[in-house]
PDB file of C-alpha atoms in Angstrom:
ATOM      1  CA  MET B   2      -0.124  -0.075  -0.025  1.00  0.00           C
ATOM      2  CA  ARG B   3       1.128   3.391  -1.146  1.00  0.00           C
ATOM      3  CA  THR B   4      -0.108   6.864  -0.188  1.00  0.00           C
ATOM      4  CA  SER B   5       0.242   9.557  -2.434  1.00  0.00           C
ATOM      5  CA  ARG B   6       2.734  12.082  -1.666  1.00  0.00           C
ATOM      6  CA  PRO B   7       0.505  14.753  -0.731  1.00  0.00           C
ATOM      7  CA  ALA B   8      -1.268  12.467   1.487  1.00  0.00           C
ATOM      8  CA  ARG B   9       2.023  11.180   3.248  1.00  0.00           C
ATOM      9  CA  ARG B  10       2.829  14.724   3.732  1.00  0.00           C
ATOM     10  CA  ALA B  11      -0.085  15.396   5.340  1.00  0.00           C
ATOM     11  CA  PHE B  12      -0.146  12.509   7.446  1.00  0.00           C
ATOM     12  CA  LEU B  13       3.644  13.197   8.512  1.00  0.00           C
ATOM     13  CA  VAL B  14       2.750  16.894   9.342  1.00  0.00           C
ATOM     14  CA  VAL B  15      -0.345  15.323  11.949  1.00  0.00           C
ATOM     15  CA  HIS B  16       2.192  12.895  13.233  1.00  0.00           C
ATOM     16  CA  VAL B  17       4.746  15.522  14.158  1.00  0.00           C
ATOM     17  CA  VAL B  18       2.403  17.602  15.283  1.00  0.00           C
ATOM     18  CA  ALA B  19       0.669  15.215  17.586  1.00  0.00           C
ATOM     19  CA  SER B  20       3.822  13.552  18.830  1.00  0.00           C
ATOM     20  CA  ALA B  21       4.950  17.219  19.405  1.00  0.00           C
ATOM     21  CA  ALA B  22       1.886  17.757  21.696  1.00  0.00           C
ATOM     22  CA  TRP B  23       2.288  14.310  23.565  1.00  0.00           C
ATOM     23  CA  LEU B  24       5.777  15.090  24.665  1.00  0.00           C
ATOM     24  CA  GLY B  25       4.527  18.705  25.802  1.00  0.00           C
ATOM     25  CA  LEU B  26       1.521  17.469  27.817  1.00  0.00           C
ATOM     26  CA  SER B  27       3.776  14.908  29.500  1.00  0.00           C
ATOM     27  CA  LEU B  28       6.059  18.047  30.355  1.00  0.00           C
ATOM     28  CA  GLY B  29       3.342  20.075  31.419  1.00  0.00           C
ATOM     29  CA  LEU B  30       2.020  16.730  33.943  1.00  0.00           C
ATOM     30  CA  LEU B  31       5.647  16.414  34.946  1.00  0.00           C
ATOM     31  CA  ALA B  32       5.522  20.385  35.739  1.00  0.00           C
ATOM     32  CA  LEU B  33       2.207  20.003  37.425  1.00  0.00           C
ATOM     33  CA  GLY B  34       3.317  17.092  39.548  1.00  0.00           C
ATOM     34  CA  ILE B  35       6.405  18.860  40.761  1.00  0.00           C
ATOM     35  CA  ALA B  36       4.367  21.789  42.025  1.00  0.00           C
ATOM     36  CA  ALA B  37       2.198  19.461  43.870  1.00  0.00           C
ATOM     37  CA  VAL B  38       4.880  17.548  45.210  1.00  0.00           C
ATOM     38  CA  THR B  39       6.989  20.636  46.314  1.00  0.00           C
ATOM     39  CA  THR B  40       4.591  23.164  47.558  1.00  0.00           C
ATOM     40  CA  GLN B  41       3.220  23.419  51.128  1.00  0.00           C
ATOM     41  CA  SER B  42      -0.380  24.526  50.043  1.00  0.00           C
ATOM     42  CA  ALA B  43      -3.512  22.188  49.921  1.00  0.00           C
ATOM     43  CA  VAL B  44      -4.857  24.512  47.274  1.00  0.00           C
ATOM     44  CA  THR B  45      -1.684  24.345  44.662  1.00  0.00           C
ATOM     45  CA  VAL B  46      -1.453  20.653  45.653  1.00  0.00           C
ATOM     46  CA  GLU B  47      -5.234  20.140  44.615  1.00  0.00           C
ATOM     47  CA  THR B  48      -4.952  22.422  41.533  1.00  0.00           C
ATOM     48  CA  SER B  49      -2.211  20.922  40.123  1.00  0.00           C
ATOM     49  CA  VAL B  50      -3.617  17.136  40.529  1.00  0.00           C
ATOM     50  CA  ARG B  51      -7.262  18.372  39.420  1.00  0.00           C
ATOM     51  CA  ALA B  52      -5.042  20.159  36.137  1.00  0.00           C
ATOM     52  CA  MET B  53      -2.845  16.624  35.497  1.00  0.00           C
ATOM     53  CA  LYS B  54      -6.763  15.002  35.615  1.00  0.00           C
ATOM     54  CA  LEU B  55      -7.832  17.251  33.312  1.00  0.00           C
ATOM     55  CA  PHE B  56      -5.082  16.843  30.483  1.00  0.00           C
ATOM     56  CA  ALA B  57      -5.367  13.110  31.369  1.00  0.00           C
ATOM     57  CA  ASP B  58      -8.806  13.080  30.676  1.00  0.00           C
ATOM     58  CA  TRP B  59      -9.540  15.528  27.454  1.00  0.00           C
ATOM     59  CA  LEU B  60      -5.729  15.699  25.892  1.00  0.00           C
ATOM     60  CA  LEU B  61      -3.704  12.423  26.266  1.00  0.00           C
ATOM     61  CA  LEU B  62      -5.870   9.928  24.539  1.00  0.00           C
ATOM     62  CA  PRO B  63      -6.933  11.563  21.462  1.00  0.00           C
ATOM     63  CA  VAL B  64      -3.573  12.716  20.987  1.00  0.00           C
ATOM     64  CA  ALA B  65      -2.087   9.258  21.879  1.00  0.00           C
ATOM     65  CA  PHE B  66      -4.374   7.681  19.554  1.00  0.00           C
ATOM     66  CA  LEU B  67      -3.797  10.377  16.534  1.00  0.00           C
ATOM     67  CA  THR B  68      -0.001   9.822  17.345  1.00  0.00           C
ATOM     68  CA  LEU B  69      -0.873   6.104  16.934  1.00  0.00           C
ATOM     69  CA  PHE B  70      -2.908   6.090  13.788  1.00  0.00           C
ATOM     70  CA  SER B  71      -0.681   8.490  12.089  1.00  0.00           C
ATOM     71  CA  GLY B  72       2.222   6.586  12.745  1.00  0.00           C
ATOM     72  CA  LEU B  73       0.446   3.122  11.559  1.00  0.00           C
ATOM     73  CA  VAL B  74      -0.896   5.061   8.121  1.00  0.00           C
ATOM     74  CA  LEU B  75       2.854   6.296   7.691  1.00  0.00           C
ATOM     75  CA  SER B  76       4.572   3.328   8.530  1.00  0.00           C
ATOM     76  CA  LEU B  77       2.420   1.376   6.194  1.00  0.00           C
ATOM     77  CA  GLY B  78       1.930   3.738   3.556  1.00  0.00           C
ATOM     78  CA  THR B  79       5.498   4.517   2.813  1.00  0.00           C
ATOM     79  CA  PRO B  80       8.844   2.355   2.070  1.00  0.00           C
ATOM     80  CA  TRP B  81       9.825   2.446   5.731  1.00  0.00           C
ATOM     81  CA  GLY B  82       7.286  -0.020   6.865  1.00  0.00           C
ATOM     82  CA  LEU B  83       5.874  -1.212   9.998  1.00  0.00           C
ATOM     83  CA  ALA B  84       8.306  -4.172  10.373  1.00  0.00           C
ATOM     84  CA  ARG B  85      11.280  -3.315   8.156  1.00  0.00           C
ATOM     85  CA  HIS B  86      13.371  -1.419   9.918  1.00  0.00           C
ATOM     86  CA  ARG B  87      13.929  -1.854  13.751  1.00  0.00           C
ATOM     87  CA  TRP B  88      13.335   1.796  14.864  1.00  0.00           C
ATOM     88  CA  VAL B  89       9.981   1.840  13.453  1.00  0.00           C
ATOM     89  CA  TYR B  90       8.968  -1.519  15.134  1.00  0.00           C
ATOM     90  CA  THR B  91      10.310  -0.103  18.357  1.00  0.00           C
ATOM     91  CA  LYS B  92       8.654   3.303  18.014  1.00  0.00           C
ATOM     92  CA  PHE B  93       5.357   1.463  17.183  1.00  0.00           C
ATOM     93  CA  TRP B  94       5.425  -0.641  20.326  1.00  0.00           C
ATOM     94  CA  LEU B  95       6.383   1.955  22.780  1.00  0.00           C
ATOM     95  CA  THR B  96       3.693   4.180  21.628  1.00  0.00           C
ATOM     96  CA  LEU B  97       1.461   1.211  21.733  1.00  0.00           C
ATOM     97  CA  ALA B  98       2.810   0.820  25.267  1.00  0.00           C
ATOM     98  CA  THR B  99       2.586   4.230  26.384  1.00  0.00           C
ATOM     99  CA  THR B 100      -1.062   4.284  25.087  1.00  0.00           C
ATOM    100  CA  ALA B 101      -1.975   1.381  26.926  1.00  0.00           C
ATOM    101  CA  ALA B 102      -0.122   2.865  30.228  1.00  0.00           C
ATOM    102  CA  THR B 103      -2.332   6.287  30.173  1.00  0.00           C
ATOM    103  CA  ILE B 104      -5.315   4.269  30.037  1.00  0.00           C
ATOM    104  CA  LEU B 105      -4.458   1.389  32.252  1.00  0.00           C
ATOM    105  CA  VAL B 106      -2.358   3.328  35.115  1.00  0.00           C
ATOM    106  CA  LEU B 107      -1.893   6.958  34.556  1.00  0.00           C
ATOM    107  CA  ARG B 108      -5.579   7.916  34.567  1.00  0.00           C
ATOM    108  CA  PRO B 109      -6.825   5.518  37.125  1.00  0.00           C
ATOM    109  CA  GLY B 110      -4.006   6.963  39.491  1.00  0.00           C
ATOM    110  CA  LEU B 111      -5.092  10.470  38.942  1.00  0.00           C
ATOM    111  CA  ASP B 112      -8.656   9.941  39.448  1.00  0.00           C
ATOM    112  CA  SER B 113      -7.978   7.989  43.014  1.00  0.00           C
ATOM    113  CA  THR B 114      -5.410  10.904  43.859  1.00  0.00           C
ATOM    114  CA  VAL B 115      -7.571  13.596  43.103  1.00  0.00           C
ATOM    115  CA  ARG B 116     -10.464  12.125  44.967  1.00  0.00           C
ATOM    116  CA  ASP B 117      -8.097  11.542  48.141  1.00  0.00           C
ATOM    117  CA  VAL B 118      -6.642  15.166  47.725  1.00  0.00           C
ATOM    118  CA  ALA B 119     -10.378  16.740  47.171  1.00  0.00           C
ATOM    119  CA  ALA B 120     -11.326  14.721  50.228  1.00  0.00           C
ATOM    120  CA  GLY B 121      -8.513  16.881  52.291  1.00  0.00           C
ATOM    121  CA  GLU B 122      -6.267  13.836  52.602  1.00  0.00           C
ATOM    122  CA  PRO B 123      -2.707  14.750  51.962  1.00  0.00           C
ATOM    123  CA  LEU B 124      -0.981  13.836  48.689  1.00  0.00           C
ATOM    124  CA  PRO B 125      -0.891  10.275  48.602  1.00  0.00           C
ATOM    125  CA  SER B 126       2.402   9.442  47.173  1.00  0.00           C
ATOM    126  CA  SER B 127       5.055  12.038  44.875  1.00  0.00           C
ATOM    127  CA  ARG B 128       6.287   8.845  43.466  1.00  0.00           C
ATOM    128  CA  GLY B 129       2.679   7.986  41.794  1.00  0.00           C
ATOM    129  CA  VAL B 130       2.115  11.803  40.573  1.00  0.00           C
ATOM    130  CA  LEU B 131       5.732  11.804  39.162  1.00  0.00           C
ATOM    131  CA  MET B 132       6.563   8.514  37.935  1.00  0.00           C
ATOM    132  CA  GLY B 133       4.006   8.463  34.770  1.00  0.00           C
ATOM    133  CA  PRO B 134       5.048  11.670  33.475  1.00  0.00           C
ATOM    134  CA  ILE B 135       8.982  10.928  33.949  1.00  0.00           C
ATOM    135  CA  VAL B 136       8.477   7.481  32.351  1.00  0.00           C
ATOM    136  CA  SER B 137       6.319   9.004  29.485  1.00  0.00           C
ATOM    137  CA  LEU B 138       8.618  11.722  28.860  1.00  0.00           C
ATOM    138  CA  THR B 139      11.796   9.633  28.516  1.00  0.00           C
ATOM    139  CA  ALA B 140       9.736   7.270  26.024  1.00  0.00           C
ATOM    140  CA  TYR B 141       8.662  10.086  24.069  1.00  0.00           C
ATOM    141  CA  VAL B 142      12.192  11.691  24.056  1.00  0.00           C
ATOM    142  CA  PHE B 143      13.716   8.286  23.325  1.00  0.00           C
ATOM    143  CA  MET B 144      11.143   7.874  20.234  1.00  0.00           C
ATOM    144  CA  THR B 145      11.993  11.110  19.108  1.00  0.00           C
ATOM    145  CA  VAL B 146      15.766  10.615  18.997  1.00  0.00           C
ATOM    146  CA  ILE B 147      15.496   7.120  17.081  1.00  0.00           C
ATOM    147  CA  SER B 148      12.945   8.861  14.542  1.00  0.00           C
ATOM    148  CA  VAL B 149      15.849  11.529  13.889  1.00  0.00           C
ATOM    149  CA  LEU B 150      18.765   9.097  13.823  1.00  0.00           C
ATOM    150  CA  LYS B 151      16.833   6.165  12.464  1.00  0.00           C
ATOM    151  CA  PRO B 152      19.241   3.532  14.160  1.00  0.00           C
ATOM    152  CA  TRP B 153      19.846  -0.297  14.069  1.00  0.00           C
ATOM    153  CA  GLY B 154      19.306  -1.179  10.188  1.00  0.00           C
ATOM    154  CA  PRO B 155      16.525  -2.969   8.724  1.00  0.00           C
ATOM    155  CA  THR B 156      14.710  -5.950  10.425  1.00  0.00           C
ATOM    156  CA  ARG B 157      15.239  -9.710   9.093  1.00  0.00           C
ATOM    157  CA  ARG B 158      11.806  -9.194   7.235  1.00  0.00           C
ATOM    158  CA  GLY B 159      13.046  -5.755   5.722  1.00  0.00           C
ATOM    159  CA  ARG B 160      16.259  -7.215   4.495  1.00  0.00           C
ATOM    160  CA  ARG B 161      14.181 -10.050   2.804  1.00  0.00           C
ATOM    161  CA  HIS B 162      12.178  -7.136   1.186  1.00  0.00           C
ATOM    162  CA  ARG B 163      15.018  -5.387   0.086  1.00  0.00           C
ATOM    163  CA  ALA B 164      16.562  -8.795  -1.604  1.00  0.00           C
ATOM    164  CA  SER B 165      13.509  -9.400  -3.236  1.00  0.00           C
ATOM    165  CA  GLN B 166      13.154  -5.664  -4.450  1.00  0.00           C
ATOM    166  CA  ARG B 167      16.878  -5.794  -5.752  1.00  0.00           C
ATOM    167  CA  ALA B 168      15.993  -9.139  -7.706  1.00  0.00           C
ATOM    168  CA  ALA B 169      13.227  -7.718  -9.218  1.00  0.00           C
ATOM    169  CA  GLN B 170      14.815  -4.437 -10.440  1.00  0.00           C
ATOM    170  CA  THR B 171      17.700  -6.854 -11.908  1.00  0.00           C
ATOM    171  CA  ALA B 172      15.163  -9.042 -13.330  1.00  0.00           C
ATOM    172  CA  ARG B 173      13.536  -5.741 -14.905  1.00  0.00           C
ATOM    173  CA  ARG B 174      16.782  -4.505 -16.371  1.00  0.00           C
ATOM    174  CA  LEU B 175      17.469  -8.019 -17.718  1.00  0.00           C
ATOM    175  CA  THR B 176      14.198  -7.815 -19.850  1.00  0.00           C
ATOM    176  CA  GLU B 177      14.349  -4.281 -20.750  1.00  0.00           C
ATOM    177  CA  PRO B 178      15.185  -4.113 -24.598  1.00  0.00           C
ATOM    178  CA  VAL B 179      18.712  -2.213 -25.025  1.00  0.00           C
TER     179      VAL B 179
END
């Protein structure tokens, strides 16, 4: 499956913008988490964790799914392929894992933290408020780095695909009239 150049460019822009938004949201969550952990003000703690919940509920999942979808379209509709290069494969699985972690760990954790803080209890754990944003931020920076550097070369499937393409080109050259 190949996408047209305009479609590929549009999906690339969407993917880069969504990925940058996800990275920025994680940085914002980390800043809010640090504010909640380092303040002595109960109002600041509650405001910070409520803002974190708002980001997680309204922004993180749409951005995560947009990043995942646009990345899949780009990988399947371009010569990079989904499983032809290790860096693409790694990004796909990390994006899937961070999306799942957002759904299964981050959002429920923030829900319970907001509930506890709103009930007048102190912040349950600084680790819980900071660990999600730190892990996700680390993953997104890593994915950005491998997107730029494209390390590790092709997968076994990618090497086979490349070899078959070369063989097809050679066969075409040999059968062309001179």
